[in-house]
Structures are given as structure tokens and as C-alpha cells.
Coordinates of C-alpha atoms in Angstrom, one line a residue:
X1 CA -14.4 6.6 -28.5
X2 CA -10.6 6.8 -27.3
X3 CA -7.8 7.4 -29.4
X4 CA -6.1 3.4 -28.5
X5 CA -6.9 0.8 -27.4
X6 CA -6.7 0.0 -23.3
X7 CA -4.7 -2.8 -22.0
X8 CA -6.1 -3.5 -18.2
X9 CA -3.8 -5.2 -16.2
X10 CA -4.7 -7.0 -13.0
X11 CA -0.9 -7.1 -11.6
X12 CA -0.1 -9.5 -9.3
X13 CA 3.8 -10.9 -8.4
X14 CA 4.0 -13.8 -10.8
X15 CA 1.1 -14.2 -13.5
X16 CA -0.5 -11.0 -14.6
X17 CA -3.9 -11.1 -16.2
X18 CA -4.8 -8.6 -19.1
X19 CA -8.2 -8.0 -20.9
X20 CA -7.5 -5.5 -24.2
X21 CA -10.6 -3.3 -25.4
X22 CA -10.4 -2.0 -29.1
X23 CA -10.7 1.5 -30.1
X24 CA -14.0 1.3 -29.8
X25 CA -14.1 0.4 -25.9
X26 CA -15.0 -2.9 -26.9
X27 CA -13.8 -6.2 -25.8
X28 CA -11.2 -7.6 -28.0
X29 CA -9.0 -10.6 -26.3
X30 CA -7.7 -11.2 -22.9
X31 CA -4.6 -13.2 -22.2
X32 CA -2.2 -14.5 -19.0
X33 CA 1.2 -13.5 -18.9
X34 CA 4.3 -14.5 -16.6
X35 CA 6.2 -11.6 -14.6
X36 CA 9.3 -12.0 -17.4
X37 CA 7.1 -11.8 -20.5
X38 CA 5.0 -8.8 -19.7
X39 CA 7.3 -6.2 -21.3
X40 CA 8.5 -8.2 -24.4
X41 CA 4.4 -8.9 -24.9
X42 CA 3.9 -4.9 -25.1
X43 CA 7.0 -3.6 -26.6
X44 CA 5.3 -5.8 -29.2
X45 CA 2.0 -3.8 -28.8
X46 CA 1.2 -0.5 -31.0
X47 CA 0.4 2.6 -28.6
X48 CA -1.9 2.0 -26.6
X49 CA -3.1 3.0 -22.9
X50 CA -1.9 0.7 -20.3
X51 CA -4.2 0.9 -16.9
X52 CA -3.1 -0.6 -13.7
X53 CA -4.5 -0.5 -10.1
X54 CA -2.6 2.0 -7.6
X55 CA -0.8 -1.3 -5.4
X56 CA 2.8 -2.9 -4.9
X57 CA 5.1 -2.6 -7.7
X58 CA 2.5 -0.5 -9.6
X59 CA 4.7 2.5 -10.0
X60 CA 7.9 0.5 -11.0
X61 CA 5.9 -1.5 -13.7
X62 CA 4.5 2.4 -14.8
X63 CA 7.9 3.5 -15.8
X64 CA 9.1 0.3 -17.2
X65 CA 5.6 0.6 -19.9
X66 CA 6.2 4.3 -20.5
X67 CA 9.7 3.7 -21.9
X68 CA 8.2 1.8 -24.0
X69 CA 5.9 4.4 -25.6
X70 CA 2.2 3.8 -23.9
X71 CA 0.7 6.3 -21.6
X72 CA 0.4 4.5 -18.4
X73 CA -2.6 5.2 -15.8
X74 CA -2.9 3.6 -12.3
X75 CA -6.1 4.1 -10.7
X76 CA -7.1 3.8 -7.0
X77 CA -7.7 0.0 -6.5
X78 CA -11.3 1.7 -3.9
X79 CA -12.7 3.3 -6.9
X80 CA -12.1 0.8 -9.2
X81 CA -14.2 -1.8 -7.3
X82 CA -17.3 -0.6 -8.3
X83 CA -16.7 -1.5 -11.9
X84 CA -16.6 -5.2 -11.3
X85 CA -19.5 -7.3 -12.8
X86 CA -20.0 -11.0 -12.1
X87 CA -17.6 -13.3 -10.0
X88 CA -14.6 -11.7 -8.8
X89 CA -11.7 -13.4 -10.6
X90 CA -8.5 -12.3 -12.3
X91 CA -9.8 -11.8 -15.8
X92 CA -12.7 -9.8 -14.3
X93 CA -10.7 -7.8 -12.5
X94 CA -8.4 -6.9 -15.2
X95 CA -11.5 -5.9 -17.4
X96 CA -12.8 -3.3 -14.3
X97 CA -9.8 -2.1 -14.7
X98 CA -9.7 -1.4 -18.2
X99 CA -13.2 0.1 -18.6
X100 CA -12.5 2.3 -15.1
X101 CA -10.0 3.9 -17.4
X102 CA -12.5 4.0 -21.0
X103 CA -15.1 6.0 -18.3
X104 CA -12.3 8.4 -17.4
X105 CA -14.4 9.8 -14.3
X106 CA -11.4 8.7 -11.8
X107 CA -8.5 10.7 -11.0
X108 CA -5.0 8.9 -11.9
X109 CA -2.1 8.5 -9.1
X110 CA 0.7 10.2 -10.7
X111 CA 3.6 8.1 -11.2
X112 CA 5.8 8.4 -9.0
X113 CA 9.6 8.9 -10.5
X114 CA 12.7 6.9 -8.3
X115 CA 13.3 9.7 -6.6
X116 CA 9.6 10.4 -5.4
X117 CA 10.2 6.5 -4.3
X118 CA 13.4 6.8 -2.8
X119 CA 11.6 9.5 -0.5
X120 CA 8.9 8.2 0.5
X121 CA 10.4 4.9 1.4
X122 CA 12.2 7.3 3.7
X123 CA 9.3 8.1 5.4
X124 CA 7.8 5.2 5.6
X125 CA 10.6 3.7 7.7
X126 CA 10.9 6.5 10.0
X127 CA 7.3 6.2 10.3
X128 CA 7.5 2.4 11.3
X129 CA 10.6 2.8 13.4
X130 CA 8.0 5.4 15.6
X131 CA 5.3 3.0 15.6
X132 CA 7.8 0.3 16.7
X133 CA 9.6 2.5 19.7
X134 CA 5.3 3.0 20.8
X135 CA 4.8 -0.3 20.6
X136 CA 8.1 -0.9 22.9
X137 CA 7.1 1.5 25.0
X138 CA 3.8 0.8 25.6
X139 CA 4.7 -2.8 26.1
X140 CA 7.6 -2.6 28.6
X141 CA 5.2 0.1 30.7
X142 CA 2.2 -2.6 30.8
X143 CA 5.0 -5.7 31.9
X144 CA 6.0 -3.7 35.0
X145 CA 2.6 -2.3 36.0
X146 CA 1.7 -6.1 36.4
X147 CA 4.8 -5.8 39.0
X148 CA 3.4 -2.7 40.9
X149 CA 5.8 -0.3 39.0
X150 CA 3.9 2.5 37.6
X151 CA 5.8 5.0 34.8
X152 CA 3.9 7.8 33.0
X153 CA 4.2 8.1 29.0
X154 CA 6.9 9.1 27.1
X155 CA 10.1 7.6 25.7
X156 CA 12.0 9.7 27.8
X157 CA 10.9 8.5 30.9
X158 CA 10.9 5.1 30.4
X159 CA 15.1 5.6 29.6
X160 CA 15.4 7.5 32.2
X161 CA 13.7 5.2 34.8
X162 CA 14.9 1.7 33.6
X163 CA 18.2 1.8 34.9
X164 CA 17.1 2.5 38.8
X165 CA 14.3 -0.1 38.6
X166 CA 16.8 -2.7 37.5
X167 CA 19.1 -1.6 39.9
X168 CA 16.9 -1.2 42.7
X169 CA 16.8 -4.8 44.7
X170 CA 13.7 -3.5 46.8
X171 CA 11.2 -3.8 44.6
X172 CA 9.4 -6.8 43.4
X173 CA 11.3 -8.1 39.8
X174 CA 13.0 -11.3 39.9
X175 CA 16.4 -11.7 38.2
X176 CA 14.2 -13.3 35.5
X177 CA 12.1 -10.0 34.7
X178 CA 15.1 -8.1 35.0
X179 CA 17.1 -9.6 32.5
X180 CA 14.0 -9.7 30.2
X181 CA 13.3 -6.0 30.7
X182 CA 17.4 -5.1 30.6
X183 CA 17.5 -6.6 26.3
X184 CA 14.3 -4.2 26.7
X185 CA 15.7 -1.2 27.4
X186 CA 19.0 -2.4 25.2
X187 CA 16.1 -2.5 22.2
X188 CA 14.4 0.9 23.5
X189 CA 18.0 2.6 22.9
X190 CA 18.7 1.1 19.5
X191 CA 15.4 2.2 18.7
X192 CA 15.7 5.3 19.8
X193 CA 19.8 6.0 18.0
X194 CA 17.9 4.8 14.3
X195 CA 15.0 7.4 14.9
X196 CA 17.7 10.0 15.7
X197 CA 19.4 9.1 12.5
X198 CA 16.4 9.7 10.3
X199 CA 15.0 12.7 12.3
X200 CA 18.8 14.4 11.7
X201 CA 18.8 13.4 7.9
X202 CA 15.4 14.2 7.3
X203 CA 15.9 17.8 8.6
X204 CA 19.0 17.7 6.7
X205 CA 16.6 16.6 3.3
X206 CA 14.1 19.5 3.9
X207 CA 16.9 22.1 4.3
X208 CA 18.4 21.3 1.3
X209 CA 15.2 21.1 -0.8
X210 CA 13.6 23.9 -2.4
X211 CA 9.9 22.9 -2.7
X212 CA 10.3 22.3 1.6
X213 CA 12.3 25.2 2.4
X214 CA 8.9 27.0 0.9
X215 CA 6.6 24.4 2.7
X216 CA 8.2 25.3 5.7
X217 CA 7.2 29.5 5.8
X218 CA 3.6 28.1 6.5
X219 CA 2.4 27.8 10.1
X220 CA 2.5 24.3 11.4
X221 CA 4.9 23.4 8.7
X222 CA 7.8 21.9 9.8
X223 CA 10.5 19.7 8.3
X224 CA 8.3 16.5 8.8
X225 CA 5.1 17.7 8.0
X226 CA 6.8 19.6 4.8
X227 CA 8.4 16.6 3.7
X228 CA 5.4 14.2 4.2
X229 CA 3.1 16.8 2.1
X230 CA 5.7 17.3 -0.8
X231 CA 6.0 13.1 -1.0
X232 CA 2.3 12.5 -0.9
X233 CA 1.5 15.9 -3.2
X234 CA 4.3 15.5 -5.7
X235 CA 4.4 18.6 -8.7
X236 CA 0.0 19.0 -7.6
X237 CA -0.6 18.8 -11.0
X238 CA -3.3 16.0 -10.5
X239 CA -5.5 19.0 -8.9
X240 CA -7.2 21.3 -10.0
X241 CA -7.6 23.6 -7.1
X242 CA -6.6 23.5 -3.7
X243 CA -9.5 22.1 -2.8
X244 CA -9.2 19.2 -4.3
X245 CA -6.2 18.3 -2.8
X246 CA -7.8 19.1 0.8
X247 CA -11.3 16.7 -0.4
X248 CA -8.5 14.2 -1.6
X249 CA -6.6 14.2 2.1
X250 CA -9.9 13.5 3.2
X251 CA -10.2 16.8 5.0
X252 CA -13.5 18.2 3.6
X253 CA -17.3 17.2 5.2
X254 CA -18.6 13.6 4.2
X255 CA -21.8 14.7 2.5
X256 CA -25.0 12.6 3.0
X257 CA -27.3 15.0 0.5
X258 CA -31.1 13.4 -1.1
X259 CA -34.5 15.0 -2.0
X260 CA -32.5 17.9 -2.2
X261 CA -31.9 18.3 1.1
X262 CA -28.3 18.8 1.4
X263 CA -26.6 17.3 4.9
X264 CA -22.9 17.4 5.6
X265 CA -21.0 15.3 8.3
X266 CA -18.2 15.0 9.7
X267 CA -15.0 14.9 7.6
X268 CA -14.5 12.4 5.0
X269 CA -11.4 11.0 6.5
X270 CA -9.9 9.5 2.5
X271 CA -6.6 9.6 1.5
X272 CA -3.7 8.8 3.3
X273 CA -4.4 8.9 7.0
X274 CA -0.6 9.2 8.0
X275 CA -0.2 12.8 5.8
X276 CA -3.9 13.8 7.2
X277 CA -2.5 13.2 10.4
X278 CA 1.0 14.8 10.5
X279 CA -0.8 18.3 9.1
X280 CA -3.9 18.1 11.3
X281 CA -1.2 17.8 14.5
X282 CA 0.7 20.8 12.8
X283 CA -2.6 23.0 12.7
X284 CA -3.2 22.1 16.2
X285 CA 0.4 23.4 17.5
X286 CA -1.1 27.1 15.3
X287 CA -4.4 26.7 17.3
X288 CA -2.5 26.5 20.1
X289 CA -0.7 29.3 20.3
X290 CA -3.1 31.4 18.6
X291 CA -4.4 33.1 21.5
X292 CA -1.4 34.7 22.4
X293 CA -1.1 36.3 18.7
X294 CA -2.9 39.0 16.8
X295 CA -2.1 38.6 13.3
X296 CA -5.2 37.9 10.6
X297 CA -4.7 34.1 10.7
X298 CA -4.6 33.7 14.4
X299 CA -8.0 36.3 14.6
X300 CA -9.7 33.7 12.5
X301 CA -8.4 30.7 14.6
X302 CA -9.4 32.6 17.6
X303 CA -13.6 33.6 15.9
X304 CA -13.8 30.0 14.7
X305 CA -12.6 28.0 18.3
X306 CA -15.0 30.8 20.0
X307 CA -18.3 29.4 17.4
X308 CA -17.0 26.1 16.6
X309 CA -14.9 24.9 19.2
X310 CA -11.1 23.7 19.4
X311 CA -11.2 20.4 17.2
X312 CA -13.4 21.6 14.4
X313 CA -10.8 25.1 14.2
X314 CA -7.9 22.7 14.0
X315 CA -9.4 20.5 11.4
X316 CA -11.0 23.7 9.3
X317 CA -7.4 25.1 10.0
X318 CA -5.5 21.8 8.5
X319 CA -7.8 22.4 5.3
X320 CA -6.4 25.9 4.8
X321 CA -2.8 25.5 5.2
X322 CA -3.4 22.1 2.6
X323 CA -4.9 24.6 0.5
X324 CA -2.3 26.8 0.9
X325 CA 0.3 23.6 0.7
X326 CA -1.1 23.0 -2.9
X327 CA -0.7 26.8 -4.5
X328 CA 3.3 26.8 -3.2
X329 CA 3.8 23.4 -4.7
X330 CA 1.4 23.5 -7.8
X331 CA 2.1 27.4 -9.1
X332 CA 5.9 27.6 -7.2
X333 CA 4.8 30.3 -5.5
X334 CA 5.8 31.8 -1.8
X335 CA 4.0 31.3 1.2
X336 CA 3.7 35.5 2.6
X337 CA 2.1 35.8 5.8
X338 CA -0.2 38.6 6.1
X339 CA 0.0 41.1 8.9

């Protein structure tokens, strides 16, 4: 039995679809509601527990609810699935959601607060601007190999070569290809000015907050992979242990256990593959260089690359410093490196 009643609410951007379950986790009504008469319909409501799906505007319609007095709960839309009987409609969705949060076996995404927003909306243009200058990249480099014109990889080669090969009349562009690839390169730099921008007031960011000036003590931490963990982690407190934020990053063994024969796999690759990514490339700058060191941590990374090889250290290493990530934020502790 829960202590209200649970309002599931299958959001969408115009007409929202809720199915209510009484006190007793049974149904009791559901009802269709425009985007401008959601809030007036629960200020109306006693307290009650209001779950939503983890999607767009999820976190904005959390805070809206929670001033108005319910506790608010958004779920992960993956897990949620498997509570859906029948035909896969609105109003069935809605009640999935609802009894996903009666069961109470799935971990809630913490709400984010407009700051926590405002951050890692940050990222997440830097982190398209990248993928755009790639994209570029790749795209001007595979135009002039059809022209005979090999460059290697790299941003900075491309900007460095450009100019000659639109200067040089020898080889085989026409003034058609050359104007094309000259708003190229005019793109490439623009590109390149906006990243700058973000890389300068990201570091600026990270030195000027607390939690990632502590981030940063631990090996492979830098100012991006700081700031991505403390966006993605938050205050920790939706883990328990630092394992769980490590099996929740998707950086534990898939397990693939019956007739009690227990079989592990690779890793389970969940979570967010952008922050899995950014701290398994930070381990593997450690692993790296840990040859050349002595200290405790590089000793291990040097035993397990010896037994396990170079990509399973880096990825048991990533696990470790996530670990470690978690205790700093979670129990605002320091990161002390052990000689």
C-alpha cells in the first residue's frame, strides 16, 4: 500500500494523458489534458505522487509539480517498457508508468535543478559542435581524395593544408571545387573559433567550481571529463555505493547467469555512452603513461595490462576512478593519491 495516490503521466508536447491509481494501487480514473491545463488540473489535486518518464521537458514539468506540493518521480522510459500490457496507446502508457512507480524496483533520475540544466546544455553543444567539425572534416578529406589529394586526420592539418591546395593551379580542382571547398574551409574555421569559445569557458567553469576542482586531483580527470561526470552524477545521492554508479555508466560485466552457472560478458555498455566515453578515454591517457611510473595505482595498471591486456586495464581502470568519482562527489570528500 502507498501513502497517495500515483498520477502517471504519459507527457507528450500538446495533450498529456494521465491514469490515477488510489491508495490502494488500484485503478481509479484516467483523463486527457491540454499542455495549459496540466498544472491548474493538479494544483487542484491533494498530495499525491506524480510519475513521469525520463524524456524532453520531463525535468522542467518536475519542478513546475513539486512547487506545487507532490513528490515528483521520472523513471527511465527503457525500464518502464516492460510494464506495458495490451496495445501500446497513450492511456496504456500512462498506466505503465504509474504502476512502474507503485512496484518501486526502478531507480528515479534525479531532477535536475536549472542550473544542473543550464550545464549540461553546455555540454551538449560543445559536444555537437565536435561531432559537427568531424563531420566537416571527414567530409572535405573524402571530396578531395576523389581529386587525387590525400590529407591525413586531424583538424589541424586540414587548416593548415587548404590554403596551398586552393592556391596551387597544378593540381587537378576546377575553379568549381575550389570555390566549394574555399566556404569549406571558411565553415572549418568558424567551427573551429565556437569550439575554442567553449573549450576556454568550460575550463574557466571547472576552475571556478568546487565539486571539479576535486574531480580534477584524480588521474585522467581533467576539466572535460570532470565537468561531464559532475553533470551526469549530480549530488550521487541516487547511489548507494560506488558501484552502482560504475553498473549505472554501464561499466560493469553484462551477466548472462542460469542453472546456477554464473557467466559474465563483456561490459554492459548502459547509461550515457557520451560520459562512459569521455572517462574511459581519460583512463586510457593513465594506462598510458603508467609504465613509466611506480606509484600503487600505476603497479596495478601495469599487473592487470600484463594478465588482462591494454583494453580490459583501461576499462577496469575507468570503473575505479568512477568509483572513486562517486565518494568525492557523494561524501565531499578529497581525492589523496597514495604513494
Amino acid at each position: 500500500m502507498v501513502k497517495h495516490k500515483i498520477i502517471g503521466i504519459d507527457l507528450a508536447k500538446n495533450s498529456f494523458y494521465l491514469f490515477i491509481l488510489n491508495k490502494d494501487g488500484k485503478a481509479e480514473s484516467k483523463k486527457k489534458l491540454t499542455r495549459t491545463k496540466l498544472l491548474a488540473y493538479l494544483a487542484q489535486q491533494t498530495k499525491c505522487t506524480v510519475a513521469m518518464e525520463a524524456c524532453a521537458t520531463s525535468h522542467y514539468w518536475a519542478r513546475e509539480i513539486q512547487k506545487l506540493g507532490h513528490s515528483v518521480q521520472l523513471l527511465p522510459a527503457q525500464h518502464v517498457k516492460g510494464y506495458l500490457r495490451g496495445q501500446k496507446n497513450d492511456y496504456n502508457d500512462a498506466l505503465a508508468i504509474a504502476e512502474a512507480c507503485l512496484h518501486g524496483a526502478i531507480r528515479p533520475v534525479p531532477i535536475k535543478n536549472i542550473k544542473q540544466q543550464d550545464e549540461q546544455t553546455f555540454l551538449q553543444m560543445r559536444r555537437h559542435l565536435s561531432a559537427e567539425r568531424t563531420r566537416l572534416i571527414n567530409h572535405v578529406r573524402g571530396l578531395l581524395s576523389e581529386y587525387g589529394l590525400i590529407l591525413n586526420k586531424g583538424s589541424t592539418v586540414l587548416q593548415s593544408a587548404l590554403p596551398g591546395i586552393l592556391e596551387d593551379a597544378n593540381n587537378n580542382l576546377t575553379d568549381k571545387m575550389r570555390a566549394l571547398v574555399n566556404r569549406q574551409y571558411y565553415q572549418l574555421v568558424a567551427l573551429e573559433d565556437e569550439l575554442s569559445w567553449y573549450d576556454k569557458q568550460l575550463k574557466l567553469d571547472a576552475k571556478n567550481d568546487e565539486v571539479c576542482q576535486r574531480l580534477i586531483k584524480i588521474p585522467g580527470f581533467g576539466p572535460v571529463v570532470s565537468k561531464v561526470v559532475k553533470s551526469w552524477m549530480g549530488d550521487g545521492k541516487q547511489f548507494q555505493r560506488g558501484r552502482d554508479a560504475s553498473a549505472a555508466l554501464g561499466l560493469v560485466p553484462k551477466q548472462f547467469s542460469t542453472g546456477g552457472r554464473d557467466r559474465l560478458l563483456g561490459i554492459s555498455k548502459r547509461g550515457d555512452s557520451y560520459v562512459r566515453s569521455q572517462v574511459v578515454h581519460g583512463a586510457r591517457a593513465v594506462v598510458c603513461r603508467a609504465s613509466e611510473k611506480n606509484d600503487p595505482l600505476s603497479l596495478w595498471i601495469n599487473r592487470l595490462v600484463e594478465a588482462r591486456g591494454f583494453n580490459k586495464a583501461v576499462v577496469a581502470l575507468a570503473n575505479k576512478l568512477t568509483r572513486v568519482a562517486w565518494v568525492i562527489i557523494a561524501r565531499n570528500e578529497q581525492y589523496i593519491a597514495v604513494k
